[in-house]
Coordinates of C-alpha atoms in Angstrom, one line a residue:
X18 CA 46.6 117.1 55.1
X19 CA 46.9 117.0 58.8
X20 CA 45.0 114.1 60.3
X21 CA 44.0 112.6 56.9
X22 CA 47.2 110.7 56.5
X23 CA 45.3 107.4 56.3
X24 CA 42.7 106.5 54.0
X25 CA 39.2 107.8 55.1
X26 CA 35.6 108.7 53.9
X27 CA 34.9 112.2 53.6
X28 CA 31.3 113.3 54.4
X29 CA 30.3 116.7 52.5
X30 CA 27.4 118.8 53.7
X31 CA 25.6 120.6 56.2
X32 CA 26.2 120.9 60.1
X33 CA 23.0 121.5 61.9
X34 CA 22.2 122.0 65.5
X35 CA 19.1 119.8 66.3
X36 CA 17.0 121.2 69.2
X37 CA 15.2 118.1 70.6
X38 CA 12.8 117.9 73.3
X39 CA 14.1 117.4 76.9
X40 CA 13.1 118.1 80.4
X41 CA 15.0 120.9 81.9
X42 CA 16.5 121.0 85.4
X43 CA 13.5 122.6 86.9
X44 CA 11.3 119.8 85.4
X45 CA 9.8 122.2 82.6
X46 CA 9.7 121.0 79.0
X47 CA 12.5 122.6 76.8
X48 CA 14.9 121.5 74.1
X49 CA 18.6 120.5 74.2
X50 CA 21.0 121.0 71.4
X51 CA 22.7 117.8 69.6
X52 CA 24.8 117.4 66.7
X53 CA 22.6 117.1 63.4
X54 CA 22.7 117.4 59.7
X55 CA 23.3 114.5 57.1
X56 CA 26.9 115.0 56.7
X57 CA 27.7 115.3 60.4
X58 CA 25.4 112.6 61.2
X59 CA 27.0 110.2 58.8
X60 CA 30.6 111.3 59.7
X61 CA 30.0 110.5 63.5
X62 CA 28.4 107.4 62.7
X63 CA 31.1 106.2 60.7
X64 CA 33.7 107.2 63.5
X65 CA 31.7 105.2 65.9
X66 CA 31.8 102.3 63.8
X67 CA 35.7 102.8 63.5
X68 CA 35.8 104.1 60.2
X69 CA 38.2 107.0 59.6
X70 CA 35.8 109.9 58.6
X71 CA 36.3 113.5 57.9
X72 CA 33.7 116.6 57.5
X73 CA 33.8 119.2 54.9
X74 CA 31.4 122.0 54.9
X75 CA 30.6 125.3 56.5
X76 CA 31.1 125.3 60.3
X77 CA 30.1 128.3 62.3
X78 CA 32.1 129.9 65.0
X79 CA 28.8 130.7 67.1
X80 CA 28.2 128.6 70.2
X81 CA 26.2 126.1 68.4
X82 CA 28.9 125.8 65.8
X83 CA 31.4 125.1 68.7
X84 CA 29.2 122.3 70.2
X85 CA 28.9 120.7 66.6
X86 CA 32.8 120.9 66.5
X87 CA 33.3 119.5 70.0
X88 CA 31.0 116.5 69.3
X89 CA 32.6 115.7 65.9
X90 CA 36.1 115.8 67.5
X91 CA 35.2 113.9 70.4
X92 CA 33.8 111.2 68.0
X93 CA 36.9 111.2 66.1
X94 CA 35.9 112.9 63.2
X95 CA 38.6 114.9 61.4
X96 CA 37.8 118.6 60.6
X97 CA 40.9 119.5 58.7
X98 CA 38.9 120.3 55.7
X99 CA 35.9 122.2 57.4
X100 CA 35.3 125.8 56.3
X101 CA 35.3 128.1 59.6
X102 CA 32.7 130.8 59.1
X103 CA 31.1 133.7 61.0
X104 CA 27.6 133.1 60.0
X105 CA 25.1 131.3 62.3
X106 CA 24.7 127.6 62.5
X107 CA 21.7 126.0 61.0
X108 CA 18.9 125.1 63.5
X109 CA 16.5 122.2 63.3
X110 CA 13.5 122.4 65.8
X111 CA 12.4 119.0 66.4
X112 CA 8.7 118.0 67.4
X113 CA 6.9 114.8 67.2
X114 CA 4.1 113.9 65.0
X115 CA 2.0 110.8 64.9
X116 CA 4.1 109.5 61.9
X117 CA 7.4 110.5 63.3
X118 CA 9.6 113.4 64.2
X119 CA 9.4 116.7 62.2
X120 CA 12.0 119.5 62.0
X121 CA 11.5 123.0 61.3
X122 CA 14.7 124.1 59.7
X123 CA 16.1 127.6 60.1
X124 CA 18.8 128.0 57.4
X125 CA 18.5 131.4 56.0
X126 CA 22.1 133.2 56.0
X127 CA 23.8 130.1 57.7
X128 CA 27.5 129.0 57.6
X129 CA 26.4 125.9 55.9
X130 CA 24.6 127.7 53.0
X131 CA 27.5 130.2 53.0
X132 CA 30.1 127.4 52.0
X133 CA 31.8 128.6 49.0
X134 CA 35.0 126.8 48.2
X135 CA 35.6 123.2 47.2
X136 CA 38.9 122.0 49.2
X137 CA 41.6 119.9 47.4
X138 CA 40.7 116.3 48.2
X139 CA 43.7 114.4 49.7
X140 CA 44.8 111.2 48.0
X141 CA 43.9 109.3 51.1
X142 CA 40.1 110.0 50.8
X143 CA 38.7 106.7 49.4
X144 CA 35.0 107.8 49.1
X145 CA 32.9 110.9 49.5
X146 CA 29.3 111.2 50.8
X147 CA 27.0 113.9 49.6
X148 CA 23.2 115.0 49.9
X149 CA 20.9 116.7 52.2
X150 CA 20.0 120.4 52.2
X151 CA 23.4 121.4 51.4
X152 CA 22.6 120.7 47.6
X153 CA 19.8 123.2 47.6
X154 CA 21.1 126.7 47.7
X155 CA 24.1 128.4 46.3
X156 CA 26.9 128.9 46.9
X157 CA 27.2 125.7 49.0
X158 CA 25.4 123.7 46.3
X159 CA 27.8 124.5 43.5
X160 CA 30.7 124.2 45.7
X161 CA 29.7 120.7 46.7
X162 CA 29.0 119.8 42.9
X163 CA 32.4 121.0 42.2
X164 CA 33.9 118.9 44.8
X165 CA 32.1 115.8 43.4
X166 CA 33.5 116.7 39.9
X167 CA 37.0 117.1 41.4
X168 CA 36.7 113.7 43.1
X169 CA 35.4 111.7 40.1
X170 CA 37.9 109.2 40.4
X171 CA 36.8 108.1 44.0
X172 CA 33.8 106.4 45.3
X173 CA 30.7 108.8 45.3
X174 CA 27.8 107.9 47.6
X175 CA 24.8 110.3 47.0
X176 CA 21.9 110.4 49.3
X177 CA 19.2 112.6 48.0
X178 CA 17.5 113.3 51.3
X179 CA 15.2 115.8 49.9
X180 CA 13.7 118.5 52.2
X181 CA 10.9 119.9 50.0
X182 CA 10.0 123.0 52.4
X183 CA 13.5 124.4 51.6
X184 CA 13.4 123.9 47.6
X185 CA 12.6 127.3 46.2
X186 CA 13.8 126.5 42.6
X187 CA 12.8 123.1 41.8
X188 CA 13.9 123.0 38.4
X189 CA 17.4 124.0 39.2
X190 CA 17.5 121.7 42.1
X191 CA 16.2 118.7 40.1
X192 CA 18.9 119.5 37.5
X193 CA 21.7 119.4 40.0
X194 CA 20.6 116.3 41.6
X195 CA 20.4 114.6 37.9
X196 CA 24.0 115.7 37.4
X197 CA 25.2 114.3 40.7
X198 CA 23.4 111.2 40.3
X199 CA 25.0 110.7 37.0
X200 CA 28.3 110.8 38.7
X201 CA 27.5 108.7 41.7
X202 CA 28.5 105.1 42.1
X203 CA 25.7 104.6 44.8
X204 CA 22.4 106.6 44.7
X205 CA 20.4 106.4 48.0
X206 CA 17.0 107.8 48.5
X207 CA 14.1 107.2 50.8
X208 CA 10.3 106.5 49.8
X209 CA 9.6 110.1 50.8
X210 CA 12.5 111.3 48.3
X211 CA 10.9 108.8 45.5
X212 CA 7.4 110.7 46.1
X213 CA 9.0 114.1 45.4
X214 CA 11.2 112.8 42.6
X215 CA 8.4 111.0 41.0
X216 CA 10.0 107.9 39.6
X217 CA 12.7 105.5 40.4
X218 CA 16.0 106.9 39.0
X219 CA 17.6 104.8 36.1
X220 CA 21.0 103.3 37.1
X221 CA 24.0 102.8 34.8
X222 CA 25.7 99.5 34.5
X223 CA 27.8 99.0 37.7
X224 CA 25.9 101.7 39.7
X225 CA 23.9 100.9 42.8
X226 CA 20.4 102.1 43.8
X227 CA 19.4 102.0 47.5
X228 CA 15.9 102.9 48.5
X229 CA 15.0 102.9 52.3
X230 CA 11.5 102.2 53.4
X231 CA 11.6 103.3 57.0
X232 CA 10.2 100.6 59.4
X233 CA 9.8 98.1 56.2
X234 CA 13.6 98.1 55.6
X235 CA 15.4 98.8 52.4
X236 CA 16.2 97.6 49.0
X237 CA 19.2 97.4 46.9
X238 CA 19.5 97.2 43.2
X239 CA 22.4 96.6 41.0
X240 CA 22.7 95.2 37.5
X241 CA 19.9 92.3 37.6
X242 CA 20.2 91.9 41.4
X243 CA 17.5 93.3 43.6
X244 CA 17.4 92.4 47.3
X245 CA 14.9 93.8 49.9
X246 CA 15.5 93.1 53.6
X247 CA 12.9 94.0 56.5
X248 CA 13.9 96.4 59.2
X249 CA 14.8 94.6 62.4
X250 CA 11.7 94.7 64.9
X251 CA 12.8 97.3 67.6
X252 CA 11.2 99.6 70.1
X253 CA 11.5 103.0 68.4
X254 CA 12.5 106.0 70.4
X255 CA 12.7 108.2 67.3
X256 CA 13.7 107.9 63.6
X257 CA 16.1 111.0 63.7
X258 CA 19.2 110.5 61.5
X259 CA 18.1 106.8 60.5
X260 CA 18.9 107.1 57.0
X261 CA 22.2 108.8 57.7
X262 CA 23.2 105.9 60.1
X263 CA 22.1 103.3 57.3
X264 CA 24.5 105.1 54.9
X265 CA 27.3 104.8 57.5
X266 CA 26.5 101.2 58.2
X267 CA 26.7 100.2 54.6
X268 CA 29.9 102.3 53.9
X269 CA 31.5 100.6 56.9
X270 CA 30.8 97.4 55.7
X271 CA 32.4 98.3 52.2
X272 CA 35.4 99.7 54.3
X273 CA 35.9 96.6 56.3
X274 CA 35.4 94.1 53.5
X275 CA 38.0 96.1 51.4
X276 CA 35.3 96.9 48.8
X277 CA 35.4 100.7 48.5
X278 CA 36.2 100.4 44.8
X279 CA 35.0 102.3 42.0
X280 CA 32.5 101.3 40.7
X281 CA 30.9 99.3 43.6
X282 CA 30.5 95.8 42.0
X283 CA 29.2 93.4 44.5
X284 CA 27.7 90.0 44.1
X285 CA 24.2 89.2 45.7
X286 CA 25.7 87.8 48.9
X287 CA 27.8 90.8 49.4
X288 CA 24.9 93.1 48.5
X289 CA 22.8 91.4 51.1
X290 CA 25.6 91.6 53.7
X291 CA 26.1 95.3 53.1
X292 CA 22.5 96.0 53.4
X293 CA 22.2 93.8 56.6
X294 CA 25.0 95.9 58.1
X295 CA 23.4 99.2 57.3
X296 CA 19.8 98.3 58.4
X297 CA 20.9 96.8 61.7
X298 CA 22.9 100.0 62.5
X299 CA 19.9 102.2 61.5
X300 CA 17.7 99.8 63.8
X301 CA 20.0 100.4 66.8
X302 CA 20.3 104.0 66.2
X303 CA 16.3 104.5 66.4
X304 CA 16.0 102.7 69.9
X305 CA 17.5 105.9 71.5
X306 CA 16.8 109.7 71.0
X307 CA 18.7 111.5 68.4
X308 CA 21.0 110.3 65.6
X309 CA 22.8 107.9 68.1
X310 CA 24.6 105.5 66.0
X311 CA 26.0 102.2 67.4
X312 CA 29.5 101.6 67.9
X313 CA 31.1 98.8 66.1
X314 CA 31.2 96.7 69.3
X315 CA 27.4 97.3 69.8
X316 CA 26.8 96.3 66.1
X317 CA 28.6 93.1 66.7
X318 CA 27.1 92.2 70.0
X319 CA 23.6 93.8 70.3
X320 CA 20.6 92.0 68.6
X321 CA 18.0 94.5 67.3

């Protein structure tokens, strides 16, 4: 597959145009479009951390879709497996609340939801990342589940990233997430996901569970090991995409340490090092607007 001739991580899911508050040229309040969506955020963050990354999902040919394509390509994300579609781009309108940024999502009839074909997975793909709104509605949800089944011999990272307001068939959605959790090598969820899910998922031997606690840090569990790290103390601009950057930071550590093995079996010191890398990346990203992941150089030199 062109452009994926070296080992890479494939980010599977939605491409969203985030419309974030901005001051317009005439001084009035408005919005500016930036790249968003769990898979896009994770892919761009990985590329900024010098990890070869690709994106697979529906990518519209409308102006917002072209903006997403340009931003991913500028970051170095490979789009050879993206499915170009005529349907419109999913939009997310951001507005601030006392407890953080909230997005109103407009996804009906979108290119992302219409994604309908799991591509062949090149042998060079070492790991695949799934999650987000792409797992809610068919045909996209079934196509991504089929892709995870096809890539069962690769490392599977699943971030539930639940958006309850978009879930129309909770029983079917829970069943799909349960099947994907059974396949995943790493299952990541937030405190908010855990509230919707209702209980801490069981993990099988060798499987890792990561729970993000926002400003309180993150916890990783594997076997008899449980490590919780506080989040670095930073001045927060917004928290958009912080969980996606946490995923990318952890995956980048696994990549750089040569530990993208299946299953992911780490000793306690390695789990702590991976989680430290992820939480530092997320902390640096929230100091600036949007899902602005740090570069590898920034992660090595900046103290959050």
